[in-house]
Coordinates of C-alpha atoms and ligand atoms in Angstrom, one line a residue:
M4 CA 11.2 -6.1 -7.6
K5 CA 10.9 -5.5 -3.8
C6 CA 7.7 -4.3 -2.2
L7 CA 7.7 -1.7 0.5
F8 CA 4.9 -1.6 3.1
P9 CA 4.8 1.6 5.1
V10 CA 3.0 0.6 8.3
A11 CA 4.2 3.1 10.8
G12 CA 1.0 5.2 11.1
Y13 CA -0.9 5.4 14.3
G14 CA -4.3 4.4 12.9
T15 CA -6.2 6.9 14.9
R16 CA -9.4 6.4 13.1
F17 CA -9.6 2.9 14.7
L18 CA -9.0 3.9 18.3
P19 CA -9.4 2.3 20.7
A20 CA -8.8 -0.9 18.7
T21 CA -5.4 0.3 17.6
K22 CA -4.2 1.5 20.9
A23 CA -2.0 -1.5 21.6
Q24 CA -2.1 -3.3 18.2
P25 CA -1.2 -2.2 14.7
K26 CA -4.1 -1.2 12.4
E27 CA -2.6 -3.5 9.7
M28 CA -3.3 -6.5 12.0
L29 CA -7.0 -5.9 12.1
P30 CA -8.6 -8.9 10.4
I31 CA -11.0 -9.1 7.5
L32 CA -12.5 -12.4 8.6
T33 CA -9.6 -14.5 9.8
K34 CA -6.8 -12.8 7.9
P35 CA -5.1 -9.6 8.9
L36 CA -5.1 -6.7 6.4
I37 CA -1.3 -6.9 6.1
Q38 CA -1.4 -10.5 4.9
Y39 CA -3.8 -9.6 2.1
G40 CA -1.3 -7.0 1.0
V41 CA 1.7 -9.4 1.1
E42 CA -0.2 -12.0 -0.8
E43 CA -0.9 -9.4 -3.5
A44 CA 2.8 -8.5 -3.6
L45 CA 3.8 -12.2 -4.0
E46 CA 1.3 -12.7 -6.8
A47 CA 3.1 -9.8 -8.6
G48 CA 6.4 -11.7 -8.2
M49 CA 7.6 -9.5 -5.3
K50 CA 9.2 -11.8 -2.9
N51 CA 11.4 -9.4 -0.9
I52 CA 9.0 -7.7 1.5
A53 CA 10.2 -4.5 3.3
F54 CA 8.4 -3.0 6.2
V55 CA 8.7 0.6 7.5
T56 CA 7.4 0.0 11.0
G57 CA 7.2 2.1 14.2
R58 CA 6.6 1.7 17.9
G59 CA 3.9 -0.7 18.7
K60 CA 4.1 -2.7 15.5
R61 CA 5.9 -5.8 16.7
A62 CA 2.9 -8.0 16.0
I63 CA 3.6 -7.6 12.3
E64 CA 7.0 -9.1 12.6
D65 CA 5.7 -12.0 14.7
H66 CA 2.9 -12.7 12.1
F67 CA 5.5 -13.3 9.4
D68 CA 7.5 -15.7 11.5
V69 CA 7.1 -19.3 12.7
T70 CA 5.3 -19.8 16.0
Y71 CA 6.8 -23.1 17.2
E72 CA 4.6 -23.7 20.3
L73 CA 1.4 -23.0 18.5
E74 CA 2.3 -25.0 15.4
D75 CA 3.3 -27.9 17.5
Q76 CA 0.1 -27.7 19.5
I77 CA -2.2 -27.9 16.4
S78 CA 0.0 -30.2 14.4
G79 CA -2.0 -33.2 13.2
T80 CA -5.4 -31.6 14.2
S81 CA -8.1 -30.3 11.9
K82 CA -7.0 -26.7 12.6
E83 CA -3.5 -27.2 11.1
G84 CA -4.7 -26.1 7.6
Q85 CA -5.7 -22.7 9.0
L86 CA -2.0 -21.7 9.0
D87 CA -1.4 -22.8 5.4
S88 CA -1.8 -19.3 3.8
I89 CA 0.7 -17.6 6.2
R90 CA 3.1 -20.5 6.0
E91 CA 3.2 -20.2 2.3
L92 CA 4.2 -16.6 2.6
I93 CA 6.9 -17.3 5.2
D94 CA 8.3 -20.0 2.9
Q95 CA 8.4 -18.0 -0.3
C96 CA 9.2 -14.4 0.9
T97 CA 12.0 -12.7 2.8
F98 CA 11.0 -10.0 5.3
S99 CA 13.1 -7.0 6.4
Y100 CA 12.2 -4.1 8.7
T101 CA 13.3 -0.6 9.5
R102 CA 11.7 1.9 11.8
Q103 CA 10.4 5.4 11.1
T104 CA 11.1 7.2 14.4
H105 CA 8.8 10.2 13.8
M106 CA 5.5 10.2 12.0
R107 CA 6.5 12.7 9.3
G108 CA 4.1 11.4 6.6
L109 CA 4.0 8.8 3.8
G110 CA 6.9 10.5 1.9
D111 CA 9.1 10.3 4.9
A112 CA 8.2 6.7 5.5
I113 CA 9.1 5.8 2.0
L114 CA 12.4 7.6 2.3
T115 CA 13.1 5.7 5.5
G116 CA 12.6 2.5 3.4
E117 CA 15.5 3.4 1.1
T118 CA 18.0 1.4 3.1
L119 CA 15.9 -1.7 2.5
I120 CA 15.2 -1.1 -1.2
G121 CA 18.4 0.3 -2.7
D122 CA 18.7 1.6 -6.3
Q123 CA 15.9 -0.2 -8.1
P124 CA 12.2 0.3 -8.9
F125 CA 9.9 -1.0 -6.2
G126 CA 6.3 -1.6 -5.3
V127 CA 4.5 0.2 -2.5
I128 CA 1.4 -1.2 -0.9
L129 CA -0.7 0.6 1.8
A130 CA -2.3 -2.4 3.4
D131 CA -5.3 -0.5 4.7
D132 CA -6.4 -0.1 1.0
L133 CA -7.6 -3.7 0.4
C134 CA -7.7 -4.4 -3.3
V135 CA -9.5 -7.2 -5.1
G136 CA -8.2 -7.4 -8.7
E137 CA -10.2 -8.7 -11.6
P138 CA -8.9 -11.2 -12.4
D139 CA -5.3 -10.5 -11.5
G140 CA -4.2 -8.7 -8.4
V141 CA -3.8 -4.9 -8.7
M142 CA 0.0 -5.0 -8.1
L143 CA 0.5 -7.6 -10.9
Q144 CA -1.5 -5.4 -13.2
M145 CA 0.7 -2.5 -12.3
V146 CA 3.9 -4.5 -13.0
R147 CA 2.7 -4.9 -16.5
V148 CA 2.1 -1.2 -16.8
Y149 CA 5.6 -0.6 -15.5
E150 CA 7.1 -3.0 -18.0
K151 CA 5.5 -1.0 -20.8
Y152 CA 6.2 2.6 -19.7
R153 CA 9.3 2.1 -17.5
C154 CA 8.4 5.0 -15.1
S155 CA 6.5 5.4 -11.9
V156 CA 3.0 4.1 -11.8
V157 CA 0.1 5.1 -9.5
A158 CA -3.2 3.3 -9.2
V159 CA -6.2 5.6 -9.5
E160 CA -10.0 5.3 -9.3
E161 CA -12.9 7.8 -9.6
V162 CA -14.2 9.0 -6.3
P163 CA -17.2 11.3 -5.6
V164 CA -16.3 14.9 -6.0
A165 CA -17.2 15.6 -2.4
E166 CA -14.5 13.2 -1.3
V167 CA -11.5 14.4 -3.3
D168 CA -10.1 16.2 -0.2
K169 CA -9.2 12.8 1.3
Y170 CA -6.8 11.8 -1.6
G171 CA -4.0 12.8 -3.9
I172 CA -5.8 13.8 -7.1
I173 CA -4.3 13.6 -10.6
S174 CA -4.9 15.0 -14.1
G175 CA -3.1 14.6 -17.4
L176 CA -3.1 13.2 -20.9
Q177 CA -5.5 10.3 -21.4
L178 CA -3.5 7.7 -23.4
D179 CA -6.3 5.1 -23.5
A180 CA -9.1 3.9 -21.4
H181 CA -6.8 2.7 -18.6
H182 CA -3.7 4.9 -18.8
I183 CA -3.1 8.6 -18.2
R184 CA 0.3 10.4 -18.4
V185 CA 0.1 12.5 -15.3
E186 CA 0.7 16.2 -15.6
R187 CA -0.6 17.4 -12.2
M188 CA -0.9 15.9 -8.8
V189 CA -2.5 17.7 -5.8
E190 CA -2.7 16.4 -2.3
K191 CA -6.2 16.6 -0.7
P192 CA -7.5 19.5 -2.7
A193 CA -10.8 21.2 -1.9
P194 CA -13.5 20.0 -4.3
Q195 CA -13.5 23.4 -6.2
D196 CA -9.7 23.2 -6.7
A197 CA -9.4 19.6 -7.7
P198 CA -8.1 19.0 -11.3
S199 CA -10.4 15.9 -11.6
N200 CA -12.0 13.2 -9.4
L201 CA -9.3 10.6 -10.1
A202 CA -7.8 9.6 -6.8
V203 CA -4.5 7.9 -6.1
I204 CA -5.1 4.8 -4.0
G205 CA -2.5 2.9 -1.9
R206 CA -0.7 1.1 -4.7
Y207 CA 2.5 2.5 -6.4
I208 CA 5.5 1.4 -8.4
L209 CA 8.2 4.0 -7.9
T210 CA 11.5 4.5 -9.7
P211 CA 14.4 4.9 -7.2
D212 CA 15.1 8.5 -8.1
I213 CA 12.1 9.2 -5.9
F214 CA 14.4 8.9 -2.9
E215 CA 16.6 11.9 -3.9
I216 CA 13.4 13.9 -4.7
L217 CA 11.9 13.0 -1.3
R218 CA 15.2 14.1 0.4
N219 CA 14.7 17.5 -1.2
T220 CA 10.9 17.8 -0.7
L221 CA 9.9 20.2 2.1
P222 CA 7.1 19.2 4.4
G223 CA 3.7 20.2 2.9
K224 CA 0.2 19.7 4.2
N225 CA 0.1 19.0 8.0
G226 CA 3.9 19.4 8.2
E227 CA 4.3 16.0 6.6
V228 CA 6.6 15.1 3.7
Q229 CA 4.0 14.2 1.0
L230 CA 4.7 11.5 -1.5
T231 CA 2.3 13.4 -3.8
D232 CA 4.7 16.4 -3.9
A233 CA 7.6 14.2 -4.9
L234 CA 5.6 12.4 -7.6
Q235 CA 4.6 15.8 -8.9
T236 CA 8.3 16.4 -9.6
Q237 CA 8.4 13.2 -11.7
A238 CA 5.1 14.0 -13.3
K239 CA 6.4 17.4 -14.6
E240 CA 9.0 15.4 -16.6
G241 CA 6.3 13.0 -17.9
R242 CA 7.5 10.2 -15.7
V243 CA 4.3 9.1 -13.9
I244 CA 1.6 6.9 -15.4
A245 CA -1.8 6.8 -13.6
Y246 CA -3.5 3.4 -14.1
R247 CA -7.2 2.8 -13.7
F248 CA -7.0 -0.7 -12.3
K249 CA -9.4 -3.5 -12.9
G250 CA -11.1 -4.5 -9.7
R251 CA -12.3 -3.1 -6.4
R252 CA -10.8 -1.2 -3.5
F253 CA -12.0 -1.1 0.1
D254 CA -10.7 1.7 2.2
C255 CA -10.2 -0.3 5.4
G256 CA -8.6 2.7 7.1
N257 CA -12.1 3.8 8.0
V258 CA -14.9 1.8 9.7
E259 CA -17.3 2.0 6.8
G260 CA -14.8 0.5 4.3
F261 CA -13.7 -2.1 6.8
V262 CA -17.3 -3.3 7.2
A263 CA -17.9 -3.3 3.4
A264 CA -14.7 -5.4 3.0
T265 CA -15.8 -7.8 5.7
N266 CA -19.2 -8.3 4.1
F267 CA -17.7 -8.7 0.6
F268 CA -15.3 -11.5 1.8
F269 CA -17.9 -13.2 4.0
N270 CA -20.3 -13.3 1.0
P271 CA -18.3 -12.8 -2.1
Ligands
UTP315 P1 -2.9 7.1 6.9 O1 -3.1 8.5 6.4 O2 -3.9 6.1 6.8 O3 -2.6 7.3 8.5 O4 -1.5 6.6 6.4 P2 -2.6 6.3 9.7 O5 -1.8 6.9 10.8 O6 -2.3 4.9 9.2 O7 -4.2 6.3 10.1 P3 -5.2 7.4 10.7 O8 -5.4 8.4 9.7 O9 -4.5 8.0 11.9 O10 -6.4 6.6 11.1 C1 -1.4 6.0 5.1 C2 -0.3 4.9 5.2 O11 0.9 5.5 5.4 C3 1.6 5.0 6.5 C4 0.4 4.4 7.4 O12 0.9 3.3 8.2 C5 -0.5 3.9 6.3 O13 -0.2 2.6 5.8 N1 2.3 6.1 7.2 C6 1.7 7.3 7.3 C7 3.6 5.8 7.7 O14 4.1 4.7 7.6 N2 4.2 6.9 8.3 C8 3.7 8.1 8.4 O15 4.3 9.0 9.0 C9 2.4 8.3 7.9

């Protein structure tokens, strides 16, 4: 399976830090957010990494490439080992890139990635949701769910009712403690309209028919093509499983979650 990383967003909640650098390159300790995401994909067996980038995101391409001058400089010194984790990814994965020219939302970003993915199921990781799986990574857990149900899979967790308007919210048929067959998905509902408090976080496995559905999905909230709307089309046919993952998620797209993740990794 390939893994798609939509990284074209502006990251406005982190301005001015994200004025001239991608949000995904902000570090939790010494490792950028995007590297945690790619490590999670590789753990799940996804070695073909596809990025949907945009203007100002070149640093991501450079991060997943060899830096000869630097490597030569620190070769044989005590600092050499600090590049081991990124070298391992560069050795084991392939990286491909395409650009989203207009920020038309997550659904549009995923449709832009079709050219890199082709006609096969694929993972999607939003790197600003940093996940710590217990014990296995969240994407690896989701691959197992996919292997059982053979349809799209979304990772969900309970959120406070007051915060449902920040997420896609699902409801459906509870199959067991960890699996729900999704019947309804609503993007950023008001608390009184939300079908539950189960929120979709930034981990998906999508079947490739999602591309045709996205092509026919009109822009929804904020004039953006919403992935949630396309998933609702699959859900109506019983083809989406929501998975309550084992582990923790940090929303590193906002400052509070970013600090919580930093503290967690500094003192796990
Ligand atoms: P966010 O909603 O977090 O938006 O996007 P953002 O632009 O990154 O950050 P803020 O809200 O301005 O601070 C969720 C994910 O979808 C990607 C983003 O890069 C992020 O990983 N995305 C969003 C795109 O790739 N393209 C889009 O048009 C929108």
